[in-house]
mmCIF file of C-alpha atoms in Angstrom:
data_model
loop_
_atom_site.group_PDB
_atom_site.id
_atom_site.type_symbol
_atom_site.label_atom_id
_atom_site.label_comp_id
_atom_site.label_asym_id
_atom_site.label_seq_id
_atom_site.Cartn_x
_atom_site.Cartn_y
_atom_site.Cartn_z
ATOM 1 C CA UNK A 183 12.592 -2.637 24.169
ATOM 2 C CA UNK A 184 9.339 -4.314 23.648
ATOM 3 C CA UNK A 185 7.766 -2.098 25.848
ATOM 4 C CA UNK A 186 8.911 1.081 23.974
ATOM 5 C CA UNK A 187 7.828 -0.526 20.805
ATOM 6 C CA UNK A 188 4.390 -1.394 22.216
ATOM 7 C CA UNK A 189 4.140 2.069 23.240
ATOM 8 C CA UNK A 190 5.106 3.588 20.153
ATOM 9 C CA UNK A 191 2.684 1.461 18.450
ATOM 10 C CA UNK A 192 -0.291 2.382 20.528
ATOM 11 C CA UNK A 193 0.783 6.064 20.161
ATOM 12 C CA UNK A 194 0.882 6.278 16.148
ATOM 13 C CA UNK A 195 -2.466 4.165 16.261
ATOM 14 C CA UNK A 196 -4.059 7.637 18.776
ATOM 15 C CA UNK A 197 -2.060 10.196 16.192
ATOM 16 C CA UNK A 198 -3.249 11.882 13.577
ATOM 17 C CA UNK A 199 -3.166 9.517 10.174
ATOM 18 C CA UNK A 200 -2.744 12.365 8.192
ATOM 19 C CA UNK A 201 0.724 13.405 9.821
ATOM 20 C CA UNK A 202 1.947 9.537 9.989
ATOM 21 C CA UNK A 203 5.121 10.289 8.414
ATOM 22 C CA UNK A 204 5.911 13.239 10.736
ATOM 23 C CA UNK A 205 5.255 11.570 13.744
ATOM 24 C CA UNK A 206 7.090 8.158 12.949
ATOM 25 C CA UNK A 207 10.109 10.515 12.190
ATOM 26 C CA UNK A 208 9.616 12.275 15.742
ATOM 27 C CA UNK A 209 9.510 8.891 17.557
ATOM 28 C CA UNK A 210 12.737 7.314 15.706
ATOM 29 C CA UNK A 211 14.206 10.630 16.991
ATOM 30 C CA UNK A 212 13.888 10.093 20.173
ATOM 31 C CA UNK A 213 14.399 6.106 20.278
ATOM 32 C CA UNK A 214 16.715 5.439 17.108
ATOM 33 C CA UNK A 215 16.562 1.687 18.042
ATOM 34 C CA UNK A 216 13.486 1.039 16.843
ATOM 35 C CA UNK A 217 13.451 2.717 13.571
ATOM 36 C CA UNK A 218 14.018 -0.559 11.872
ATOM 37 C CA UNK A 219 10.838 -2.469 13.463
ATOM 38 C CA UNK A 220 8.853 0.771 13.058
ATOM 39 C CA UNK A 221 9.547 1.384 9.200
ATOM 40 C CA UNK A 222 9.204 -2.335 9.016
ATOM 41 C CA UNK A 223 5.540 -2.116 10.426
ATOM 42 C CA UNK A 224 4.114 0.514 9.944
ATOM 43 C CA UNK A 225 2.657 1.429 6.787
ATOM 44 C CA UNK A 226 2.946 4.898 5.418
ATOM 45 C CA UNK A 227 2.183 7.199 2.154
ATOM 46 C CA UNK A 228 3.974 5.753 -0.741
ATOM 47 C CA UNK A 229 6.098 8.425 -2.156
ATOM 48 C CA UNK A 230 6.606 8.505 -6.108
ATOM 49 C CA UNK A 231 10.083 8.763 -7.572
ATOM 50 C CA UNK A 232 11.297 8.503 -11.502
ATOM 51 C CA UNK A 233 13.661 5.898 -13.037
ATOM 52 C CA UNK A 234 15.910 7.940 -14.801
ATOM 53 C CA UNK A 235 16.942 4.865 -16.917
ATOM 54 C CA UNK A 236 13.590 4.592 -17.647
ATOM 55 C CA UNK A 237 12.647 7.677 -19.261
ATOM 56 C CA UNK A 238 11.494 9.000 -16.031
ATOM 57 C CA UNK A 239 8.950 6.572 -15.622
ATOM 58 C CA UNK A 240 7.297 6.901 -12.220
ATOM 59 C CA UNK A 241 7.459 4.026 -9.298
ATOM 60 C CA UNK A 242 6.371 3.681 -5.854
ATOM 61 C CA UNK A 243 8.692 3.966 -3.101
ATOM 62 C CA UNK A 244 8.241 1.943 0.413
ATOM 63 C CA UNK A 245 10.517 0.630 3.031
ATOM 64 C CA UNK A 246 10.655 -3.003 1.167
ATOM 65 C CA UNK A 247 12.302 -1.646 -2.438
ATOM 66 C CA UNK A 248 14.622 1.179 0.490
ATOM 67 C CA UNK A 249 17.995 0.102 0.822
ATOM 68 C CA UNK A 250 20.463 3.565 2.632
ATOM 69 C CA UNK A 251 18.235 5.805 1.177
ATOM 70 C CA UNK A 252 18.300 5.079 -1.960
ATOM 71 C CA UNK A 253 15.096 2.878 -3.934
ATOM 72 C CA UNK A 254 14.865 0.267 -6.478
ATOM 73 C CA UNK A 255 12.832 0.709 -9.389
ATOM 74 C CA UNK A 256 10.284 -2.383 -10.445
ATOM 75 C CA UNK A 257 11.633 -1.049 -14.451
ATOM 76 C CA UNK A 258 14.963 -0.841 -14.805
ATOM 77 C CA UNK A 259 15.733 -2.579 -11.444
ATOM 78 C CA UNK A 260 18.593 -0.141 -10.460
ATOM 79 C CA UNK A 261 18.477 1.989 -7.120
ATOM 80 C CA UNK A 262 17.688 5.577 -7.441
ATOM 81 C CA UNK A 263 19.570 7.837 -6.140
ATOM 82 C CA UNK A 264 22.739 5.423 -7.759
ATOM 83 C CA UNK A 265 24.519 3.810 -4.537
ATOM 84 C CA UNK A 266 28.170 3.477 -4.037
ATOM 85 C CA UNK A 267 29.545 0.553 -5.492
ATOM 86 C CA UNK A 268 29.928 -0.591 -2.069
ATOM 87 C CA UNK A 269 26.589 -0.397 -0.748
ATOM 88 C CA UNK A 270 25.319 -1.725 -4.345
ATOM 89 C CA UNK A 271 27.645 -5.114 -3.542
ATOM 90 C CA UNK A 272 25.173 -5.594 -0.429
ATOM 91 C CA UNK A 273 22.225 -3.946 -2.053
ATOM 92 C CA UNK A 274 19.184 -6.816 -1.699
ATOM 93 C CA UNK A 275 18.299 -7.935 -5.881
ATOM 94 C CA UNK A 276 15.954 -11.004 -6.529
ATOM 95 C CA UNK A 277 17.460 -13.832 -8.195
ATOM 96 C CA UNK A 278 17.459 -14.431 -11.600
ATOM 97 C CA UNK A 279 13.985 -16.652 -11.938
ATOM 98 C CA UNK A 280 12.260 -14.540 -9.301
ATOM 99 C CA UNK A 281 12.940 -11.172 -11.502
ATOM 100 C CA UNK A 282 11.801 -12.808 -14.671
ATOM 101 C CA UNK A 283 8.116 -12.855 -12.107
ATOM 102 C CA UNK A 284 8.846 -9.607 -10.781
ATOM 103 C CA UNK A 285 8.753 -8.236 -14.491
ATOM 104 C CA UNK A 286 5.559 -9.650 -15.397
ATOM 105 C CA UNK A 287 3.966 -9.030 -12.268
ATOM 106 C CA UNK A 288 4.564 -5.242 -13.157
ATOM 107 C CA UNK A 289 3.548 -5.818 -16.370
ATOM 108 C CA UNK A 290 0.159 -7.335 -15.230
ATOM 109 C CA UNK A 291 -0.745 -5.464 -12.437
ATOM 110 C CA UNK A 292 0.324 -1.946 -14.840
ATOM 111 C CA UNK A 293 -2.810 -3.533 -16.567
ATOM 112 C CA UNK A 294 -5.297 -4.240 -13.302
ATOM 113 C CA UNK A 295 -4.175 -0.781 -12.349
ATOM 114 C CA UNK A 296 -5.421 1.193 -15.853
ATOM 115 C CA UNK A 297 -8.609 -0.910 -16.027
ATOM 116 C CA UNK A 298 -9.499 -0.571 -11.757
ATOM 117 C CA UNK A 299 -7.985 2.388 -10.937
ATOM 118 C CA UNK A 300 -8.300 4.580 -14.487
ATOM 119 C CA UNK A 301 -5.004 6.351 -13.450
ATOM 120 C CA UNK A 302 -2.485 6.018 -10.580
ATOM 121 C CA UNK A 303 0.859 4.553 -10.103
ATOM 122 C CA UNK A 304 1.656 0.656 -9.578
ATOM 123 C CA UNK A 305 4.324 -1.299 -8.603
ATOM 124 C CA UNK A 306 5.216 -4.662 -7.178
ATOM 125 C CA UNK A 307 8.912 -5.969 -5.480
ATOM 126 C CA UNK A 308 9.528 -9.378 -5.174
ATOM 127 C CA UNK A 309 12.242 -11.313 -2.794
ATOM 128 C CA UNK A 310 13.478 -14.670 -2.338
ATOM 129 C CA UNK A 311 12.786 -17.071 0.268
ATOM 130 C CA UNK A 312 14.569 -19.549 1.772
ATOM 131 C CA UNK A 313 12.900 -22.832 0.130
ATOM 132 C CA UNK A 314 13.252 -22.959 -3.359
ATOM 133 C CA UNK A 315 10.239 -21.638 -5.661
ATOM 134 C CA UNK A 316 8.985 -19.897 -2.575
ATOM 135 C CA UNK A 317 8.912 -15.832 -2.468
ATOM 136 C CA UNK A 318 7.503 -13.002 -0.758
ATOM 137 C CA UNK A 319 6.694 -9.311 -2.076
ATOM 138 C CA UNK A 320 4.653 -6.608 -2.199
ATOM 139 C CA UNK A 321 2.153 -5.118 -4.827
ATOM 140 C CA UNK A 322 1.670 -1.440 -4.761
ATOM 141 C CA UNK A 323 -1.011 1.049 -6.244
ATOM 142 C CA UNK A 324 -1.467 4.792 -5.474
ATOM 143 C CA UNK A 325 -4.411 6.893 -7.010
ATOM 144 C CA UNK A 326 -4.609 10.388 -6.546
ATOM 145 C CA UNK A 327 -7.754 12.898 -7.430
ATOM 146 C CA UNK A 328 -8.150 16.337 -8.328
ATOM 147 C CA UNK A 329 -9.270 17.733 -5.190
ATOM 148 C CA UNK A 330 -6.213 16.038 -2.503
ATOM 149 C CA UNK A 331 -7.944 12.738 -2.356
ATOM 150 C CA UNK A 332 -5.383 10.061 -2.210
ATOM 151 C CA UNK A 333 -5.582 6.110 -2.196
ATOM 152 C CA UNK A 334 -2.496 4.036 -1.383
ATOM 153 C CA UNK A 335 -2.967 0.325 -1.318
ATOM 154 C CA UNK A 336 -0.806 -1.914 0.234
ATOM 155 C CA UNK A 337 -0.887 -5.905 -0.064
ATOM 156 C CA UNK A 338 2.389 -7.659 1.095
ATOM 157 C CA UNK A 339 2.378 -11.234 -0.174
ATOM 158 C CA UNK A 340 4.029 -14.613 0.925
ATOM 159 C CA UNK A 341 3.786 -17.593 -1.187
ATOM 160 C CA UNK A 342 4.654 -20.736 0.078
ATOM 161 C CA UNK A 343 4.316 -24.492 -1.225
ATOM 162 C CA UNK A 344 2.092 -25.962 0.595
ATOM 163 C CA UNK A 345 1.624 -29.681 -1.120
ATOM 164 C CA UNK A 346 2.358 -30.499 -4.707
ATOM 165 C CA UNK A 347 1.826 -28.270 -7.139
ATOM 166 C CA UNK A 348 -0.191 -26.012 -4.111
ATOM 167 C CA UNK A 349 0.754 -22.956 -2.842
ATOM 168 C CA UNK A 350 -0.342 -21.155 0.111
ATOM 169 C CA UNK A 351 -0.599 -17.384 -0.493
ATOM 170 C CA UNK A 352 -0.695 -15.099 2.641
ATOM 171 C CA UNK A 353 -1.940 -11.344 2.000
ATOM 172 C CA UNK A 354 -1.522 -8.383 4.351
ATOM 173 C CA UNK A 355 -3.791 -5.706 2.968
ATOM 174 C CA UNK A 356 -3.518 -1.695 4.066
ATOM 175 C CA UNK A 357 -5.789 1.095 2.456
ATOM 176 C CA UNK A 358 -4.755 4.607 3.378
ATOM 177 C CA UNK A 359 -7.128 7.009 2.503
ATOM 178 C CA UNK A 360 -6.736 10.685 3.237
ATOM 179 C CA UNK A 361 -9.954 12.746 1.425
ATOM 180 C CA UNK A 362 -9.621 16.636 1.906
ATOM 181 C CA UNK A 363 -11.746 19.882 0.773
ATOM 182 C CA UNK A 364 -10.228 22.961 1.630
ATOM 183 C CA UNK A 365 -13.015 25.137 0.716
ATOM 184 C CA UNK A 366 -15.291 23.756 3.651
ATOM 185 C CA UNK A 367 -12.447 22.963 5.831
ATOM 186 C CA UNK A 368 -12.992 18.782 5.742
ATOM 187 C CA UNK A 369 -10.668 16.622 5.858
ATOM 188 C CA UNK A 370 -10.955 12.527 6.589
ATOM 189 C CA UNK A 371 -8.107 10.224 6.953
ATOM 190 C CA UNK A 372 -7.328 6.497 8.270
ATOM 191 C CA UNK A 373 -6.393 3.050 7.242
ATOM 192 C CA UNK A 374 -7.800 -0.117 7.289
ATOM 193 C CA UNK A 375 -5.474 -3.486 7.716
ATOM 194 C CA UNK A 376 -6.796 -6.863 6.529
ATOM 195 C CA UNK A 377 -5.109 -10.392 6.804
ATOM 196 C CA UNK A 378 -5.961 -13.073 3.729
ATOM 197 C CA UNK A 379 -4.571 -16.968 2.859
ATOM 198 C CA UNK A 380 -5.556 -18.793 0.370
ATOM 199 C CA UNK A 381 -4.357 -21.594 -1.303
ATOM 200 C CA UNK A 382 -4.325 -21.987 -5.209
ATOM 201 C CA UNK A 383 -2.882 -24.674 -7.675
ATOM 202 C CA UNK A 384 0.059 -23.700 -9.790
ATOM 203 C CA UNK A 385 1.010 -24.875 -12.999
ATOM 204 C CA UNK A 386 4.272 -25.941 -13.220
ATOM 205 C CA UNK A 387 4.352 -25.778 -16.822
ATOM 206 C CA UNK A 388 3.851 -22.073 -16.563
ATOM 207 C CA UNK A 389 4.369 -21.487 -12.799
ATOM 208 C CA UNK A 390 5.216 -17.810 -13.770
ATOM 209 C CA UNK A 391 1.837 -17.122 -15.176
ATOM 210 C CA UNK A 392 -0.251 -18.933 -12.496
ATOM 211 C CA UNK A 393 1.357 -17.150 -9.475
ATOM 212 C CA UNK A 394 0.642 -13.317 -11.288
ATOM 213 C CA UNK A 395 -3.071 -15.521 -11.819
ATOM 214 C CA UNK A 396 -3.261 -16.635 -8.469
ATOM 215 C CA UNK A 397 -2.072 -13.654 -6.916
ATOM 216 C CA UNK A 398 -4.352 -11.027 -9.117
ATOM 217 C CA UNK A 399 -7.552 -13.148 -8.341
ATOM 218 C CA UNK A 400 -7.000 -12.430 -4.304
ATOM 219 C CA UNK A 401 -6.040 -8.997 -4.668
ATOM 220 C CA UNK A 402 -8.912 -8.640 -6.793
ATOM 221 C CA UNK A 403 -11.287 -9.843 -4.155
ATOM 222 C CA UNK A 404 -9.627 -8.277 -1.261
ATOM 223 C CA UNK A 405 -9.925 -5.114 -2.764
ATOM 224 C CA UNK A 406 -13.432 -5.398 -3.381
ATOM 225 C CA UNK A 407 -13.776 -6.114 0.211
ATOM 226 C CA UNK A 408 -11.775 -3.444 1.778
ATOM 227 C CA UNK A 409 -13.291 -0.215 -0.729
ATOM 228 C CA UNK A 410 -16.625 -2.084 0.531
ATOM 229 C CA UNK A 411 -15.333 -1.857 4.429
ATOM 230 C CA UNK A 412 -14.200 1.872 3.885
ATOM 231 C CA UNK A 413 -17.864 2.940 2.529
ATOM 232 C CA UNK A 414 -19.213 1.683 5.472
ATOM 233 C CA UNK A 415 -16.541 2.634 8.321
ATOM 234 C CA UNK A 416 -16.226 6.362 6.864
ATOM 235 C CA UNK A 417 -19.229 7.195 5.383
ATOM 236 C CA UNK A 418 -21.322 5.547 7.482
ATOM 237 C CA UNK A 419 -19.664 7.276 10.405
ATOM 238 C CA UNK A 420 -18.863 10.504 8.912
ATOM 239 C CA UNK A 421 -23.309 10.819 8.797
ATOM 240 C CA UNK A 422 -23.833 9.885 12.154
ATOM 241 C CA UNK A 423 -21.521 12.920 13.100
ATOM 242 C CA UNK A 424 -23.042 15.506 11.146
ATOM 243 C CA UNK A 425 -26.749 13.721 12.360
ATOM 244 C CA UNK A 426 -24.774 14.898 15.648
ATOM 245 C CA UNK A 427 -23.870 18.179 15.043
ATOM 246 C CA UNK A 428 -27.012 19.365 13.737
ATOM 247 C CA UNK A 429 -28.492 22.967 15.016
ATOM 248 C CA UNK A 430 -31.656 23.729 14.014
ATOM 249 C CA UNK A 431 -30.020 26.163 11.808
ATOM 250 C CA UNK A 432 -30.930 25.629 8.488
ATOM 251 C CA UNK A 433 -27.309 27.033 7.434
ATOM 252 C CA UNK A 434 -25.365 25.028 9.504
ATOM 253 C CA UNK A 435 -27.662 21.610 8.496
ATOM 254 C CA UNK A 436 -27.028 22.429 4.516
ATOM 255 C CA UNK A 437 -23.598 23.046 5.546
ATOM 256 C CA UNK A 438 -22.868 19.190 6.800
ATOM 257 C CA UNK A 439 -24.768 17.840 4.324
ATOM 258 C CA UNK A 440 -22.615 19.537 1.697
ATOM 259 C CA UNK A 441 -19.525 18.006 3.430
ATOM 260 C CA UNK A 442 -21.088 14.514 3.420
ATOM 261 C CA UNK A 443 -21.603 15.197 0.341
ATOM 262 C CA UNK A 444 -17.975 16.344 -0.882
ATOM 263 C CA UNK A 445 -16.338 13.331 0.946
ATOM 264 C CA UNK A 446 -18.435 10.650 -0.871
ATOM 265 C CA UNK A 447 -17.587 12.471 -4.421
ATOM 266 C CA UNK A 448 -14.066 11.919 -3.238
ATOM 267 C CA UNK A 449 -14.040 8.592 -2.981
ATOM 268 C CA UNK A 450 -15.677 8.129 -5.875
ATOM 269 C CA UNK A 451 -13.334 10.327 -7.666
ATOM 270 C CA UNK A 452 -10.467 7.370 -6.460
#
């Protein structure tokens, strides 16, 4: 089993990132027993649905707010499509406390999103742990351009008590970035996976408040980090293989710096 999984990791990772979904369907297919440590894993496009209790109001779907095949939204917190009322007796729900957080988180990062992002969709899903006051999650943003340019960030979160009134938060960070121009046939896609922890007081006055502090202050800074990263990694790259491909062809040297050209603007259009 380990073996197959190791394998199917190492395969996705050779793959195409722009056909990630097709390909982690083809490989359940053929080993159904390790579709749950695969979805659970590996990161893929968020998908958008609408809560239709909410007016239609778009979330972000991703294998931690899945339950059947249904998803929960962050707004109204009811799975969409509607689940039998058997499934929806084992259907996982934070507790009480945790969904008054989960509500403001949504409410914050709605907020970070329209002032970072000038657009998009975010959402964040919280769920219990086992010690009391601790929780895990995930906070979601997708930003799509005008030209199939598309930026999915993914930070899954773990906050634990560490001492006190300290809390130890542990950040898993994926960017997938897929940047296409159909007119010059270019296309550039990946993702890049960082690992954070960081540990931050918490008022326990307003222990609501300080985690959606806490918690915005890393993602904040790990954001930074990672756009930084992705300059470097793609564009950097992306100019030594035009430097490359370079004919003394005037044509064919305007041509490639056009496409550098078109994938910056891209980003920058994110």
């Amino acid at each position: 089993m380990d073996e197959k999984y190791d394998a199917a990791l190492d395969l996705l990772r050779r793959l195409d990132p722009s056909n990630l979904n097709e390909n982690l369907e083809r490989i359940i297919g053929l080993e159904p027993e390790l579709a749950e440590d695969l979805l659970s894993s590996i990161d893929v496009p968020l998908k958008v649905q609408q809560d239709k209790k909410q007016s239609g109001r778009a979330y972000l779907c991703c294998d931690y707010n899945r339950d059947v095949d249904s998803y929960r939204s962050p707004w109204s917190n009811e799975y969409f499509p509607e689940l039998s009322a058997q499934d929806l007796e084992e259907s996982p729900f934070p507790s009480k406390e945790l969904r008054e957080l989960e509500v403001l988180a949504n409410d914050s990062f709605d907020v970070y999103r329209d002032l970072y992002y000038e657009g998009g969709i975010s959402s964040v899903y919280l769920w219990d742990l086992d010690e009391e006051g601790e929780f895990a999650g995930v906070v979601l943003f997708k930003k799509e351009g005008a030209n199939s340019e598309v930026w999915d960030s993914i930070h899954v979160i773990e906050a634990t008590r560490s001492e006190g009134d300290m809390f130890t938060y542990r950040l898993t960070s994926t960017i997938i970035l897929y940047l296409e121009n159909n007119g010059r046939k270019t296309a550039l896609s990946g993702n890049l996976t960082r690992q954070t922890e960081k540990d931050s007081k918490v008022d326990s006055q307003d222990a609501h408040q300080s985690h959606i502090t806490n918690l915005g202050t890393l993602i904040e800074e790990v954001e930074s980090q990672l756009r930084t990263q992705l300059e470097i990694v793609y564009f950097e790259k992306t100019r030594d293989i035009f430097h490359q491909t370079r004919t003394q062809n005037s044509a064919t040297a305007e041509l490639n710096k056009n496409n550098q050209e078109e994938i910056v603007k891209g980003l920058q259009n994110l």
